[in-house]
Amino acid sequence: MTAEIAIMNRQGIALAADSATSTILGTGFKVYNSANKLFALSKIHPVGIMVYGNSAFMNIPWETLIKVFRENLGTKKYDLLEGYATEFINFLAHNQSLSSLSAEKELLQGLIYKHLNTLFERANKTMHKKFTSSIPTNAERLEVLQGELDKYFEVVNALENYNNMPNYSRDDFMERFNDAVIMVVDELIGLDNITEVLKESILELSFLLSYKNLFEYDNDHAGIVIAGFGENEIFPSVFTYNIDGIIQGGLRYELAGNSTVGFTSSRDETTGAIIPFAQQEMVHSFVEGIHPNLKELIQNSIKDILDKYPALLKESLEGENHSFPKEYVDKMFEINASILSAFEIEMEEAITEGYVHPLLETLEILPKEELASMAKALVNLTSLKRKVTLDAETVGGPIDVAVITKGDGFIWMERKHYFQPELNNQFFQNYFRSDYFDTNKTVSRPRNL
């Protein structure tokens, strides 16, 4: 995991990212504090990019992909930041060198493993409830599994399709991925242990998983944050994407959100924003004055009390030989729903007026140096919480901080190097060496590394 943040107002936008990255090793995991997650997306234009979640795309490190894209982008510019975001997505989707059949199969197998394991957990819970005093036969186990699979299939089938995926039939899919799918099924269940109907259902589910939008149920994808200014924009904006990988030649991604600074606050614009990514709970606690988990606990507890109250009152009164008509109970549930709704509205108003608005009013006028300090402090807050509690220290290491403004472009405020800059002058010479920095041309020297 990681902690990243974007803080913006009319002055510009500050980006900050920690350096922790975790790798699963057998039954445990290893954390390294040296990952690069924040980059300039262009050598000459005011655009930056951050990465969180999965550290690679189709087994290619994001750092490599971003720097290849940056070279390909060259001097190309766009009127709006969305143009740079679309160009980057197209680079991932249409560059054939970024994917291979083996990488696609590995991605698909990971999806099938994860969802079949979820399915097995549900089937096991059902069997424990159904067979409390006896041991189920293999036929009974398969019957329960088939029933849970049918329910799971309905849930997945109801999800939206990826809009950009190419049209392909199940026959096309199985021709390309049959061996990969069968390998997973055989390893998890054993082909000799299942019926032909169950096998067919699993193959159909695998086909669905290849083109359905699963980001709501998937924590293994990457998040991409593209921030800065287009050529004709005087205020910054942020675009966030969820990206999984490529299957059947189609890029599995979605636009997760976007935010734009404007002249005034409105439904579509804001004059200042704090946008956390990945591990967000400490930032929400700082901004809203209450931890998200505690807020949810309070709301759920009050809902639970209000839900139980009519039945408890009915039981109490009827115990004294008083009648308590059903319509009274129904009316109480209706009143309790209104009470809960009023409580939630009042809580949100208290949070907004007491904590969020005062902070955003100050944020609107913060100079760019303070934006950077605030971004670093909020990432540090998440890191400190992980360090002083029993949570795994999945946030930590040096914090990279950059500020992007319309006039100065992408400026590093704090940045780690895995090498000593004074011993590697050739790195900086090579950075500036390219056709569009030819001294015979009139393009100015870039403003950032």
Coordinates of C-alpha atoms in Angstrom, one line a residue:
M1 CA 0.0 0.0 0.0
T2 CA 1.0 3.6 0.0
A3 CA -0.1 7.1 0.8
E4 CA -0.3 9.9 -1.8
I5 CA -2.1 13.2 -1.9
A6 CA -2.9 16.1 -4.2
I7 CA -3.6 19.6 -2.7
M8 CA -4.6 22.4 -5.0
N9 CA -5.9 25.9 -5.2
R10 CA -5.6 28.7 -7.7
Q11 CA -1.9 29.0 -7.0
G12 CA -1.2 25.5 -8.3
I13 CA -1.1 21.9 -7.1
A14 CA 1.2 20.1 -4.7
L15 CA 1.7 16.3 -5.0
A16 CA 3.3 14.1 -2.4
A17 CA 4.0 10.4 -2.2
D18 CA 5.7 8.1 0.2
S19 CA 8.3 5.5 -0.8
A20 CA 7.1 2.2 0.7
T21 CA 6.3 -0.7 -1.5
S22 CA 5.4 -4.2 -0.3
T23 CA 6.2 -7.5 -2.1
I24 CA 4.5 -10.8 -1.2
L25 CA 7.0 -13.5 -0.5
G26 CA 5.4 -16.9 0.1
T27 CA 3.2 -16.6 3.2
G28 CA 4.5 -13.2 4.2
F29 CA 5.6 -9.9 2.6
K30 CA 8.6 -7.6 2.5
V31 CA 8.4 -3.8 2.6
Y32 CA 11.0 -1.6 0.9
N33 CA 11.2 2.2 1.4
S34 CA 12.8 3.1 -2.0
A35 CA 9.9 3.1 -4.5
N36 CA 9.4 6.1 -6.9
K37 CA 5.7 6.9 -7.3
L38 CA 5.8 10.6 -8.3
F39 CA 7.1 11.8 -11.7
A40 CA 7.0 14.6 -14.2
L41 CA 4.8 13.4 -17.1
S42 CA 6.4 15.9 -19.5
K43 CA 9.9 17.4 -19.6
I44 CA 8.6 20.8 -20.7
H45 CA 4.9 21.1 -19.8
P46 CA 3.3 21.5 -16.3
V47 CA 2.0 18.0 -15.9
G48 CA 2.8 15.4 -13.2
I49 CA 1.8 11.8 -12.5
M50 CA 1.5 9.6 -9.4
V51 CA 1.1 5.8 -9.2
Y52 CA -0.3 3.7 -6.3
G53 CA -1.5 0.2 -5.9
N54 CA 0.0 -2.4 -8.3
S55 CA 3.6 -1.4 -9.0
A56 CA 3.6 -2.8 -12.5
F57 CA 1.5 -2.9 -15.7
M58 CA 1.6 -6.3 -17.4
N59 CA 4.8 -7.0 -15.4
I60 CA 6.4 -3.7 -16.7
P61 CA 7.4 -1.3 -13.9
W62 CA 5.3 1.9 -14.0
E63 CA 8.5 4.0 -13.8
T64 CA 9.7 2.5 -17.1
L65 CA 6.4 3.1 -18.8
I66 CA 6.1 6.7 -17.7
K67 CA 9.6 7.6 -18.8
V68 CA 9.1 5.9 -22.2
F69 CA 5.8 7.8 -22.6
R70 CA 7.5 11.0 -21.6
E71 CA 10.1 10.6 -24.4
N72 CA 7.4 9.8 -26.9
L73 CA 5.3 12.8 -25.9
G74 CA 8.2 15.2 -26.7
T75 CA 7.0 18.7 -27.3
K76 CA 3.4 17.7 -28.0
K77 CA 1.0 19.8 -26.0
Y78 CA -2.8 19.8 -25.2
D79 CA -5.2 22.6 -24.5
L80 CA -6.6 20.7 -21.5
L81 CA -5.0 18.4 -19.0
E82 CA -7.5 15.7 -20.1
G83 CA -5.7 15.6 -23.4
Y84 CA -2.5 14.4 -21.6
A85 CA -4.5 11.9 -19.6
T86 CA -6.1 10.5 -22.8
E87 CA -2.8 10.3 -24.6
F88 CA -1.3 8.3 -21.7
I89 CA -4.3 5.9 -21.7
N90 CA -4.0 5.5 -25.5
F91 CA -0.3 4.8 -25.1
L92 CA -1.1 1.9 -22.7
A93 CA -4.0 0.6 -24.8
H94 CA -2.4 0.7 -28.3
N95 CA 1.3 0.1 -27.8
Q96 CA 1.7 -3.6 -28.7
S97 CA 5.1 -3.8 -27.1
L98 CA 3.6 -3.4 -23.7
S99 CA 1.7 -6.7 -23.6
S100 CA 2.2 -10.4 -24.4
L101 CA 0.0 -13.4 -24.4
S102 CA 1.9 -14.8 -21.4
A103 CA 1.3 -11.6 -19.4
E104 CA -2.4 -11.6 -20.4
K105 CA -2.8 -15.2 -19.3
E106 CA -1.1 -14.4 -15.9
L107 CA -3.5 -11.5 -15.4
L108 CA -6.5 -13.6 -16.2
Q109 CA -5.4 -16.4 -14.0
G110 CA -5.0 -14.0 -11.1
L111 CA -8.5 -12.8 -11.6
I112 CA -9.9 -16.4 -11.7
Y113 CA -7.9 -17.5 -8.6
K114 CA -9.2 -14.6 -6.6
H115 CA -12.9 -14.9 -7.6
L116 CA -13.0 -18.7 -7.3
N117 CA -11.4 -18.5 -3.8
T118 CA -14.1 -16.0 -2.8
L119 CA -16.7 -18.4 -4.3
F120 CA -15.2 -21.3 -2.3
E121 CA -15.3 -19.3 1.0
R122 CA -19.1 -18.7 0.4
A123 CA -19.7 -22.3 -0.4
N124 CA -17.9 -23.4 2.8
K125 CA -20.0 -21.1 4.9
T126 CA -23.1 -22.4 3.3
M127 CA -22.1 -26.0 4.0
H128 CA -21.3 -25.3 7.6
K129 CA -24.8 -23.9 8.1
K130 CA -26.5 -26.7 6.1
F131 CA -24.6 -29.7 7.4
T132 CA -24.3 -29.0 11.1
S133 CA -24.6 -32.6 12.3
S134 CA -23.3 -34.6 9.3
I135 CA -20.4 -34.6 6.9
P136 CA -21.5 -33.7 3.3
T137 CA -20.9 -36.2 0.5
N138 CA -18.9 -35.1 -2.5
A139 CA -22.1 -34.8 -4.5
E140 CA -23.6 -32.6 -1.8
R141 CA -20.5 -30.4 -1.8
L142 CA -20.7 -30.0 -5.6
E143 CA -24.4 -29.1 -5.4
V144 CA -23.7 -26.4 -2.9
L145 CA -20.8 -25.1 -4.9
Q146 CA -23.0 -25.1 -8.1
G147 CA -25.6 -23.1 -6.2
E148 CA -23.2 -20.5 -4.9
L149 CA -21.6 -20.3 -8.4
D150 CA -25.0 -19.6 -10.0
K151 CA -25.6 -16.7 -7.5
Y152 CA -22.1 -15.4 -8.0
F153 CA -22.6 -15.5 -11.8
E154 CA -25.7 -13.3 -11.5
V155 CA -23.8 -10.7 -9.5
V156 CA -20.8 -10.6 -11.9
N157 CA -23.1 -10.6 -15.0
A158 CA -25.0 -7.5 -13.6
L159 CA -21.8 -5.5 -13.5
E160 CA -21.1 -3.0 -16.3
N161 CA -18.8 -4.0 -19.2
Y162 CA -15.6 -2.1 -19.9
N163 CA -16.7 0.3 -22.7
N164 CA -13.4 0.1 -24.5
M165 CA -13.0 -3.7 -24.6
P166 CA -13.1 -5.2 -28.1
N167 CA -16.0 -7.4 -29.1
Y168 CA -15.1 -11.1 -28.8
S169 CA -17.0 -14.3 -28.4
R170 CA -16.6 -17.0 -25.8
D171 CA -15.1 -19.2 -28.6
D172 CA -12.5 -16.5 -29.3
F173 CA -11.8 -16.2 -25.6
M174 CA -11.4 -19.9 -25.0
E175 CA -9.2 -20.3 -28.1
R176 CA -6.8 -17.8 -26.6
F177 CA -7.0 -18.7 -22.9
N178 CA -8.4 -22.2 -22.6
D179 CA -5.2 -23.7 -21.3
A180 CA -4.7 -20.9 -18.7
V181 CA -8.3 -21.2 -17.4
I182 CA -8.2 -25.1 -17.3
M183 CA -4.9 -24.9 -15.4
V184 CA -6.4 -22.8 -12.6
V185 CA -9.6 -24.9 -12.4
D186 CA -7.6 -28.1 -12.2
E187 CA -5.3 -26.8 -9.5
L188 CA -8.1 -25.4 -7.3
I189 CA -10.7 -28.1 -7.7
G190 CA -9.4 -30.9 -9.9
L191 CA -11.1 -31.6 -13.2
D192 CA -11.8 -35.2 -12.2
N193 CA -13.7 -34.1 -9.1
I194 CA -16.4 -31.9 -10.8
T195 CA -19.3 -32.4 -13.0
E196 CA -19.4 -31.3 -16.6
V197 CA -22.1 -28.8 -15.7
L198 CA -20.0 -27.2 -13.0
K199 CA -16.9 -27.1 -15.2
E200 CA -19.0 -25.3 -17.9
S201 CA -20.3 -22.8 -15.4
I202 CA -16.8 -22.0 -14.2
L203 CA -15.6 -21.5 -17.8
E204 CA -18.6 -19.2 -18.4
L205 CA -17.7 -17.2 -15.3
S206 CA -14.1 -16.9 -16.4
F207 CA -15.3 -15.5 -19.7
L208 CA -17.4 -12.9 -17.8
L209 CA -14.5 -11.9 -15.6
S210 CA -12.4 -11.0 -18.7
Y211 CA -14.6 -8.0 -19.7
K212 CA -16.7 -7.0 -16.6
N213 CA -15.7 -4.0 -14.6
L214 CA -14.5 -5.5 -11.3
F215 CA -12.7 -2.5 -9.7
E216 CA -15.3 -2.4 -6.9
Y217 CA -14.3 -5.9 -5.8
D218 CA -10.6 -5.7 -6.7
N219 CA -7.7 -4.2 -4.7
D220 CA -4.9 -5.5 -7.0
H221 CA -5.2 -2.8 -9.7
A222 CA -3.1 0.3 -10.1
G223 CA -4.3 3.9 -9.5
I224 CA -3.0 6.6 -11.8
V225 CA -3.2 10.3 -10.9
I226 CA -2.5 12.9 -13.6
A227 CA -2.4 16.5 -12.4
G228 CA -1.4 19.9 -13.7
F229 CA -2.4 22.3 -16.4
G230 CA -3.4 22.2 -20.1
E231 CA -2.1 24.9 -22.4
N232 CA -5.3 26.9 -22.2
E233 CA -6.0 26.3 -18.5
I234 CA -5.0 28.8 -15.8
F235 CA -6.1 26.7 -12.9
P236 CA -5.0 23.1 -12.1
S237 CA -7.0 19.9 -12.3
V238 CA -6.6 16.2 -11.5
F239 CA -7.7 13.1 -13.3
T240 CA -7.6 9.7 -11.6
Y241 CA -7.8 6.3 -13.3
N242 CA -8.1 2.7 -12.2
I243 CA -6.0 0.4 -14.5
D244 CA -5.9 -3.3 -14.4
G245 CA -4.1 -4.6 -17.5
I246 CA -4.8 -5.9 -21.0
I247 CA -6.9 -9.0 -21.8
Q248 CA -7.9 -10.0 -25.4
G249 CA -6.1 -6.9 -26.6
G250 CA -8.3 -4.5 -24.6
L251 CA -7.2 -2.2 -21.8
R252 CA -9.2 -2.7 -18.6
Y253 CA -9.5 0.8 -17.0
E254 CA -12.0 3.4 -15.8
L255 CA -12.0 7.1 -15.0
A256 CA -12.3 7.0 -11.2
G257 CA -12.7 10.8 -10.8
N258 CA -11.6 14.3 -11.7
S259 CA -11.5 17.6 -9.9
T260 CA -10.9 21.1 -11.3
V261 CA -10.1 24.4 -9.6
G262 CA -12.3 27.2 -10.9
F263 CA -13.1 30.9 -10.2
T264 CA -15.8 29.9 -7.7
S265 CA -17.0 26.8 -5.9
S266 CA -19.7 24.9 -7.7
R267 CA -20.9 21.3 -8.3
D268 CA -18.2 20.9 -11.0
E269 CA -15.4 23.1 -9.7
T270 CA -13.8 24.0 -6.4
T271 CA -11.5 26.8 -5.3
G272 CA -9.4 24.4 -3.2
A273 CA -9.3 20.6 -2.7
I274 CA -7.4 18.0 -0.7
I275 CA -7.5 14.6 -2.5
P276 CA -6.0 11.6 -0.8
F277 CA -5.2 8.3 -2.6
A278 CA -4.6 4.7 -1.4
Q279 CA -4.5 4.8 2.4
Q280 CA -6.8 7.8 3.1
E281 CA -8.1 7.4 6.7
M282 CA -5.7 9.8 8.4
V283 CA -6.3 12.5 5.9
H284 CA -10.1 12.1 6.3
S285 CA -9.6 12.3 10.1
F286 CA -7.6 15.5 9.7
V287 CA -10.0 17.2 7.3
E288 CA -13.4 16.0 8.9
G289 CA -12.4 15.8 12.5
I290 CA -13.5 12.2 12.9
H291 CA -12.0 8.9 11.8
P292 CA -14.1 7.3 8.9
N293 CA -14.4 4.0 10.8
L294 CA -15.6 5.7 14.0
K295 CA -18.1 7.8 11.9
E296 CA -19.4 4.6 10.3
L297 CA -19.6 2.8 13.7
I298 CA -21.7 5.6 15.2
Q299 CA -24.1 5.6 12.3
N300 CA -24.5 1.9 12.3
S301 CA -25.0 1.7 16.0
I302 CA -27.8 4.3 16.0
K303 CA -29.4 2.5 13.0
D304 CA -29.2 -0.8 14.9
I305 CA -30.8 0.8 18.0
L306 CA -33.6 2.3 16.0
D307 CA -34.2 -0.9 14.1
K308 CA -34.6 -2.9 17.3
Y309 CA -36.6 -0.4 19.3
P310 CA -40.1 -1.0 17.8
A311 CA -39.9 -4.7 18.4
L312 CA -38.6 -4.3 22.0
L313 CA -41.3 -1.7 22.8
K314 CA -44.0 -4.0 21.3
E315 CA -42.7 -7.0 23.4
S316 CA -42.6 -4.9 26.6
L317 CA -46.1 -3.5 26.2
E318 CA -47.7 -6.8 25.2
G319 CA -46.1 -8.3 28.2
E320 CA -48.4 -6.1 30.3
N321 CA -51.5 -7.3 28.5
H322 CA -51.6 -4.3 26.2
S323 CA -52.2 -4.7 22.5
F324 CA -49.7 -3.1 20.1
P325 CA -51.2 -3.1 16.6
K326 CA -48.9 -3.9 13.6
E327 CA -49.6 -0.6 12.0
Y328 CA -48.0 1.1 15.1
V329 CA -44.9 -0.9 14.6
D330 CA -44.8 0.0 10.9
K331 CA -45.3 3.7 11.8
M332 CA -42.4 3.5 14.3
F333 CA -40.1 2.1 11.6
E334 CA -41.1 4.9 9.3
I335 CA -40.4 7.5 12.1
N336 CA -37.1 5.9 13.0
A337 CA -36.0 6.0 9.4
S338 CA -36.7 9.8 9.4
I339 CA -34.8 10.2 12.7
L340 CA -31.8 8.3 11.3
S341 CA -31.8 10.4 8.1
A342 CA -32.0 13.6 10.1
F343 CA -29.1 12.5 12.3
E344 CA -26.9 11.7 9.4
I345 CA -27.7 15.1 7.7
E346 CA -27.0 17.0 10.9
M347 CA -23.7 15.1 11.4
E348 CA -22.6 15.9 7.9
E349 CA -23.5 19.6 8.4
A350 CA -21.6 19.7 11.6
I351 CA -18.5 18.2 10.0
T352 CA -18.8 20.5 7.0
E353 CA -19.3 23.7 8.9
G354 CA -17.0 22.9 11.9
Y355 CA -14.1 21.3 10.1
V356 CA -14.2 21.1 6.3
H357 CA -15.2 24.7 5.4
P358 CA -12.7 26.5 7.7
L359 CA -9.9 24.3 6.4
L360 CA -10.8 24.9 2.7
E361 CA -11.2 28.7 3.3
T362 CA -7.6 28.8 4.4
L363 CA -6.5 26.4 1.7
E364 CA -7.8 28.7 -1.0
I365 CA -5.2 31.4 -0.1
L366 CA -2.2 29.1 0.7
P367 CA 1.0 30.0 -1.2
K368 CA 2.6 27.2 -3.2
E369 CA 5.3 26.6 -0.6
E370 CA 2.6 26.0 2.1
L371 CA 0.8 23.6 -0.3
A372 CA 3.9 21.5 -0.5
S373 CA 4.4 21.6 3.3
M374 CA 0.8 20.6 3.9
A375 CA 1.0 17.7 1.4
K376 CA 4.1 16.3 3.0
A377 CA 2.7 16.7 6.5
L378 CA -0.4 14.7 5.6
V379 CA 1.5 11.8 4.1
N380 CA 3.8 11.9 7.2
L381 CA 0.7 11.7 9.4
T382 CA -0.4 8.4 7.8
S383 CA 3.2 7.1 8.0
L384 CA 3.4 8.0 11.7
K385 CA 0.1 6.3 12.5
R386 CA 1.3 3.1 10.9
K387 CA 4.6 3.3 12.8
V388 CA 3.2 3.8 16.3
T389 CA 0.4 1.2 16.0
L390 CA 0.3 -2.6 15.3
D391 CA -0.7 -1.9 11.6
A392 CA 1.9 -3.1 9.0
E393 CA 4.2 -0.2 8.1
T394 CA 3.1 -0.1 4.5
V395 CA 3.5 3.7 4.4
G396 CA 7.0 5.1 5.0
G397 CA 10.4 6.1 3.7
P398 CA 11.4 9.4 2.1
I399 CA 8.5 11.6 0.9
D400 CA 8.8 13.0 -2.6
V401 CA 7.0 16.4 -3.0
A402 CA 6.5 18.4 -6.1
V403 CA 4.6 21.6 -6.9
I404 CA 3.1 22.4 -10.3
T405 CA 2.2 25.9 -11.3
K406 CA 1.2 27.5 -14.5
G407 CA 4.2 29.8 -14.7
D408 CA 7.0 27.6 -13.4
G409 CA 5.8 24.2 -14.4
F410 CA 6.8 21.0 -12.5
I411 CA 9.1 21.8 -9.6
W412 CA 10.6 19.3 -7.2
M413 CA 10.5 20.5 -3.6
E414 CA 11.9 17.2 -2.1
R415 CA 13.1 14.3 -4.0
K416 CA 15.1 11.2 -3.3
H417 CA 17.8 9.7 -5.6
Y418 CA 19.0 6.2 -5.6
F419 CA 22.4 7.6 -6.6
Q420 CA 24.6 10.6 -5.7
P421 CA 23.8 13.4 -8.1
E422 CA 27.4 14.9 -7.9
L423 CA 28.8 11.6 -9.1
N424 CA 26.5 11.2 -12.1
N425 CA 26.7 14.3 -14.2
Q426 CA 26.0 12.2 -17.3
F427 CA 22.5 11.5 -16.0
F428 CA 21.6 15.1 -16.2
Q429 CA 23.3 15.5 -19.5
N430 CA 21.4 12.6 -20.9
Y431 CA 18.1 13.9 -19.5
F432 CA 18.4 17.0 -21.6
R433 CA 19.7 15.3 -24.6
S434 CA 17.0 14.7 -27.3
D435 CA 15.9 16.1 -30.6
Y436 CA 13.5 18.6 -29.2
F437 CA 16.3 20.2 -27.0
D438 CA 18.6 20.6 -30.0
T439 CA 20.5 23.9 -29.6
N440 CA 19.6 24.8 -33.2
K441 CA 16.0 24.9 -32.3
T442 CA 14.1 27.6 -30.5
V443 CA 12.5 25.3 -27.8
S444 CA 13.5 26.5 -24.3
R445 CA 15.4 24.4 -21.8
P446 CA 13.0 22.2 -19.7
R447 CA 12.1 23.4 -16.2
N448 CA 12.0 20.1 -14.4
L449 CA 13.6 16.6 -13.9

